[in-house]
Amino acid sequence: MTENVLYQHQTLGDLMAGVFEGTLTFEELLKHGDMGIGTFDDFEGELILLDGVAYQAREDGAILPVSPEQTTPHAAVTFFNPDREYQINQPMTLKKVRSDIVKRVRSKNVFSVVKITGHFEYIHTRAVPKQQKPYPRLIEATRVQPEFEKYDLDGTAIGIFTPELFDGVAKGGFHCHFISDDRTFGGHILDYIVDGAKCEIQTIESIVQHFAVHDDEFLDKDIHYHNLAAEMEEAEG
């Protein structure tokens, strides 16, 4: 039986500290999964990896295919293999869906990857603009970001549930991205109303934490954490 592995390049804590330079190519990243989320070199937009194809949701609202030579400073991917699923048959808000998922995961003490496919009555997303060196902290970068709203569309929400004890490695709780079926709308999810969808959940057995050990700038950076939990909550939602 294939083990369900979550492969993560760098940590959210590094990203929070402003480590935005891409240090892993997508050619390499996609060897480790066919579904996942993350960002891009210079923190330029949001990654949606679905069915083995990577897309970039940019600050201008465009959704672009990702080339193998593009790089990421932070991403988490898996070969999606759900072990449970259920139907969403009535309108549900993001908050309600997350509450229901927490009740349905195999355990709140392990990572889970979630895929919701179907009809969204409303979706609210964001995409962080490209950052310039010297990079700000993530909390500052996300305070000035374009937000997008759309009604009545079909698409897929991809999320990772992280146990609270891994706060800093990732964000304790949920981190979710979205892409429409027609590949014209997407980004980091701020809110939605979903109605008529399938929710699939994969229980993660192992996490591979990969570091940018060949990047001297990262290795030499003096990373300071202020109020990390509060900054993650504001920046990631």
Short mmCIF file of C-alpha atoms in Angstrom, two decimals:
data_model
loop_
_atom_site.label_atom_id
_atom_site.label_comp_id
_atom_site.label_asym_id
_atom_site.label_seq_id
_atom_site.Cartn_x
_atom_site.Cartn_y
_atom_site.Cartn_z
CA MET A 1 0.00 0.00 0.00
CA THR A 2 1.30 3.45 -0.94
CA GLU A 3 1.97 5.69 2.03
CA ASN A 4 0.16 9.03 2.03
CA VAL A 5 2.96 11.59 2.17
CA LEU A 6 2.78 15.38 2.32
CA TYR A 7 5.89 16.94 0.81
CA GLN A 8 6.55 20.50 1.97
CA HIS A 9 9.29 22.78 0.70
CA GLN A 10 10.35 25.27 3.36
CA THR A 11 8.08 26.26 6.25
CA LEU A 12 5.36 28.85 6.65
CA GLY A 13 7.50 30.34 9.42
CA ASP A 14 10.22 31.09 6.86
CA LEU A 15 7.67 32.71 4.56
CA MET A 16 6.29 34.77 7.45
CA ALA A 17 9.81 36.13 7.99
CA GLY A 18 10.07 37.29 4.36
CA VAL A 19 11.93 34.37 2.77
CA PHE A 20 10.30 34.91 -0.63
CA GLU A 21 13.03 33.88 -3.07
CA GLY A 22 12.20 30.76 -5.06
CA THR A 23 14.47 27.86 -4.11
CA LEU A 24 12.82 24.83 -5.75
CA THR A 25 11.76 24.40 -9.38
CA PHE A 26 8.30 23.21 -10.26
CA GLU A 27 9.89 20.47 -12.32
CA GLU A 28 11.25 19.07 -9.05
CA LEU A 29 8.17 19.89 -6.94
CA LEU A 30 5.80 17.97 -9.22
CA LYS A 31 7.83 14.81 -8.71
CA HIS A 32 6.39 14.78 -5.19
CA GLY A 33 2.69 15.34 -5.76
CA ASP A 34 -0.24 16.01 -8.09
CA MET A 35 -2.25 18.27 -5.79
CA GLY A 36 -1.28 21.07 -3.44
CA ILE A 37 -0.86 24.75 -2.70
CA GLY A 38 1.93 27.29 -2.26
CA THR A 39 3.36 30.42 -3.82
CA PHE A 40 6.01 31.63 -6.28
CA ASP A 41 9.37 33.37 -6.48
CA ASP A 42 9.09 36.89 -5.02
CA PHE A 43 5.81 35.74 -3.38
CA GLU A 44 4.09 36.45 -6.71
CA GLY A 45 0.57 35.06 -6.44
CA GLU A 46 -0.98 31.78 -5.36
CA LEU A 47 -0.24 28.20 -6.46
CA ILE A 48 -3.05 25.78 -7.25
CA LEU A 49 -1.80 22.30 -8.18
CA LEU A 50 -4.68 20.13 -9.38
CA ASP A 51 -4.56 16.78 -11.20
CA GLY A 52 -0.84 17.21 -11.80
CA VAL A 53 -1.17 20.62 -13.46
CA ALA A 54 0.13 23.75 -11.71
CA TYR A 55 -1.54 27.16 -12.06
CA GLN A 56 -0.55 30.63 -10.86
CA ALA A 57 -3.26 33.03 -9.67
CA ARG A 58 -1.78 36.50 -10.10
CA GLU A 59 -2.52 39.95 -8.70
CA ASP A 60 -4.16 41.07 -11.96
CA GLY A 61 -6.70 38.25 -11.68
CA ALA A 62 -5.10 36.14 -14.41
CA ILE A 63 -4.73 32.37 -14.03
CA LEU A 64 -1.61 31.14 -15.85
CA PRO A 65 -0.09 27.70 -16.38
CA VAL A 66 3.21 27.23 -14.57
CA SER A 67 6.38 26.35 -16.44
CA PRO A 68 8.81 23.72 -15.11
CA GLU A 69 11.62 26.26 -14.63
CA GLN A 70 9.56 28.56 -12.38
CA THR A 71 10.46 28.35 -8.70
CA THR A 72 8.71 28.38 -5.35
CA PRO A 73 9.84 29.56 -1.89
CA HIS A 74 7.10 27.52 -0.19
CA ALA A 75 4.70 24.78 -1.28
CA ALA A 76 3.03 21.63 0.05
CA VAL A 77 1.96 18.81 -2.28
CA THR A 78 0.77 15.20 -2.18
CA PHE A 79 -0.34 12.45 -4.51
CA PHE A 80 -4.00 12.78 -3.65
CA ASN A 81 -5.50 9.54 -2.37
CA PRO A 82 -8.67 10.26 -0.34
CA ASP A 83 -9.84 7.79 2.30
CA ARG A 84 -13.21 9.42 3.04
CA GLU A 85 -15.75 11.57 1.27
CA TYR A 86 -19.18 13.13 1.72
CA GLN A 87 -21.62 15.32 -0.16
CA ILE A 88 -22.45 18.96 0.57
CA ASN A 89 -26.11 19.23 -0.41
CA GLN A 90 -27.11 22.58 1.05
CA PRO A 91 -25.55 26.06 1.07
CA MET A 92 -22.65 26.19 3.53
CA THR A 93 -20.24 28.98 4.41
CA LEU A 94 -16.48 28.53 4.63
CA LYS A 95 -16.70 28.58 8.43
CA LYS A 96 -19.39 25.88 8.49
CA VAL A 97 -17.56 23.66 5.98
CA ARG A 98 -14.37 23.85 8.03
CA SER A 99 -16.28 23.00 11.19
CA ASP A 100 -17.80 19.95 9.49
CA ILE A 101 -14.47 18.80 8.06
CA VAL A 102 -12.83 18.90 11.50
CA LYS A 103 -15.53 16.50 12.71
CA ARG A 104 -14.91 14.15 9.79
CA VAL A 105 -11.09 13.97 9.61
CA ARG A 106 -9.62 10.77 10.94
CA SER A 107 -7.77 12.74 13.63
CA LYS A 108 -7.09 16.36 14.49
CA ASN A 109 -3.58 15.26 15.46
CA VAL A 110 -2.41 14.53 11.90
CA PHE A 111 -2.33 16.46 8.63
CA SER A 112 -5.23 16.04 6.21
CA VAL A 113 -5.58 17.21 2.60
CA VAL A 114 -9.05 18.27 1.49
CA LYS A 115 -10.56 18.63 -1.99
CA ILE A 116 -14.01 20.16 -2.50
CA THR A 117 -15.36 19.92 -6.05
CA GLY A 118 -18.66 21.38 -7.19
CA HIS A 119 -20.78 24.52 -7.32
CA PHE A 120 -19.92 27.67 -5.41
CA GLU A 121 -22.65 30.30 -5.02
CA TYR A 122 -19.99 32.81 -3.96
CA ILE A 123 -16.21 32.85 -3.70
CA HIS A 124 -13.87 35.51 -2.30
CA THR A 125 -10.14 35.17 -2.99
CA ARG A 126 -6.87 37.10 -2.89
CA ALA A 127 -3.53 37.00 -4.71
CA VAL A 128 -0.44 38.59 -3.20
CA PRO A 129 1.44 40.98 -5.55
CA LYS A 130 5.04 40.35 -6.55
CA GLN A 131 7.44 41.58 -3.85
CA GLN A 132 10.73 43.39 -4.27
CA LYS A 133 13.96 43.01 -2.31
CA PRO A 134 14.58 43.76 0.46
CA TYR A 135 11.51 41.64 1.14
CA PRO A 136 9.02 42.68 3.83
CA ARG A 137 7.58 40.26 6.34
CA LEU A 138 4.58 38.34 5.01
CA ILE A 139 2.20 40.22 7.30
CA GLU A 140 3.17 43.46 5.55
CA ALA A 141 2.94 41.97 2.05
CA THR A 142 -0.61 40.71 2.61
CA ARG A 143 -1.92 44.02 3.96
CA VAL A 144 -1.85 45.42 0.41
CA GLN A 145 -3.30 42.77 -1.85
CA PRO A 146 -5.98 42.65 -4.54
CA GLU A 147 -9.12 40.72 -3.61
CA PHE A 148 -11.59 39.14 -6.01
CA GLU A 149 -15.23 38.06 -5.77
CA LYS A 150 -17.26 35.85 -8.06
CA TYR A 151 -20.77 34.40 -7.99
CA ASP A 152 -22.26 31.21 -9.40
CA LEU A 153 -19.36 29.14 -10.67
CA ASP A 154 -18.05 25.59 -10.58
CA GLY A 155 -14.60 24.85 -9.28
CA THR A 156 -12.31 23.13 -6.80
CA ALA A 157 -11.11 24.19 -3.37
CA ILE A 158 -7.88 22.57 -2.20
CA GLY A 159 -7.01 22.76 1.47
CA ILE A 160 -4.52 21.45 3.99
CA PHE A 161 -5.51 20.91 7.60
CA THR A 162 -2.57 21.24 9.97
CA PRO A 163 -2.60 20.11 13.63
CA GLU A 164 -2.07 22.97 16.05
CA LEU A 165 1.18 21.48 17.35
CA PHE A 166 2.74 22.11 13.90
CA ASP A 167 1.99 25.85 13.96
CA GLY A 168 4.93 27.57 12.30
CA VAL A 169 5.82 24.61 10.09
CA ALA A 170 2.44 25.37 8.54
CA LYS A 171 -0.63 27.25 9.77
CA GLY A 172 -2.53 25.36 12.45
CA GLY A 173 -6.02 24.79 11.05
CA PHE A 174 -6.84 25.33 7.38
CA HIS A 175 -5.02 26.91 4.43
CA CYS A 176 -7.02 26.73 1.19
CA HIS A 177 -6.79 27.81 -2.46
CA PHE A 178 -9.40 27.74 -5.25
CA ILE A 179 -9.55 27.41 -9.02
CA SER A 180 -12.61 27.50 -11.28
CA ASP A 181 -13.35 24.71 -13.74
CA ASP A 182 -12.78 27.07 -16.66
CA ARG A 183 -9.41 28.11 -15.18
CA THR A 184 -10.25 31.82 -15.22
CA PHE A 185 -10.67 32.51 -11.48
CA GLY A 186 -8.77 31.48 -8.38
CA GLY A 187 -6.49 32.34 -5.49
CA HIS A 188 -6.15 32.06 -1.74
CA ILE A 189 -9.62 31.55 -0.25
CA LEU A 190 -10.94 34.24 2.08
CA ASP A 191 -14.59 33.12 2.09
CA TYR A 192 -17.19 31.20 0.10
CA ILE A 193 -20.67 29.71 0.00
CA VAL A 194 -20.68 26.22 -1.51
CA ASP A 195 -23.78 24.29 -2.53
CA GLY A 196 -23.78 20.93 -4.27
CA ALA A 197 -20.25 19.58 -3.98
CA LYS A 198 -18.19 16.54 -3.11
CA CYS A 199 -15.72 16.81 -0.25
CA GLU A 200 -12.84 14.32 -0.24
CA ILE A 201 -10.36 13.95 2.60
CA GLN A 202 -6.93 12.33 2.60
CA THR A 203 -5.30 11.36 5.89
CA ILE A 204 -1.55 12.06 5.79
CA GLU A 205 0.70 9.38 7.28
CA SER A 206 4.06 11.11 6.85
CA ILE A 207 5.34 14.60 6.18
CA VAL A 208 8.59 15.23 4.32
CA GLN A 209 9.97 18.64 5.30
CA HIS A 210 12.38 19.85 2.64
CA PHE A 211 14.74 22.78 3.24
CA ALA A 212 16.61 25.04 0.81
CA VAL A 213 20.04 23.85 2.00
CA HIS A 214 21.72 24.91 -1.24
CA ASP A 215 20.57 28.52 -0.92
CA ASP A 216 23.14 30.56 1.01
CA GLU A 217 20.79 33.51 1.45
CA PHE A 218 18.31 31.32 3.32
CA LEU A 219 20.98 29.50 5.33
CA ASP A 220 22.60 32.77 6.42
CA LYS A 221 19.38 34.67 7.12
CA ASP A 222 18.77 35.58 10.76
CA ILE A 223 15.09 34.70 11.01
CA HIS A 224 13.23 36.43 13.83
CA TYR A 225 9.69 35.60 14.89
CA HIS A 226 7.62 38.26 16.56
CA ASN A 227 4.07 37.23 17.45
CA LEU A 228 4.06 34.38 14.95
CA ALA A 229 0.61 32.97 15.74
CA ALA A 230 -1.12 36.36 15.46
CA GLU A 231 0.75 37.22 12.25
CA MET A 232 -0.19 33.89 10.65
CA GLU A 233 -3.84 34.37 11.58
CA GLU A 234 -3.98 37.81 9.95
CA ALA A 235 -1.92 36.92 6.90
CA GLU A 236 -3.39 33.50 6.09
CA GLY A 237 -6.96 33.88 7.38
#
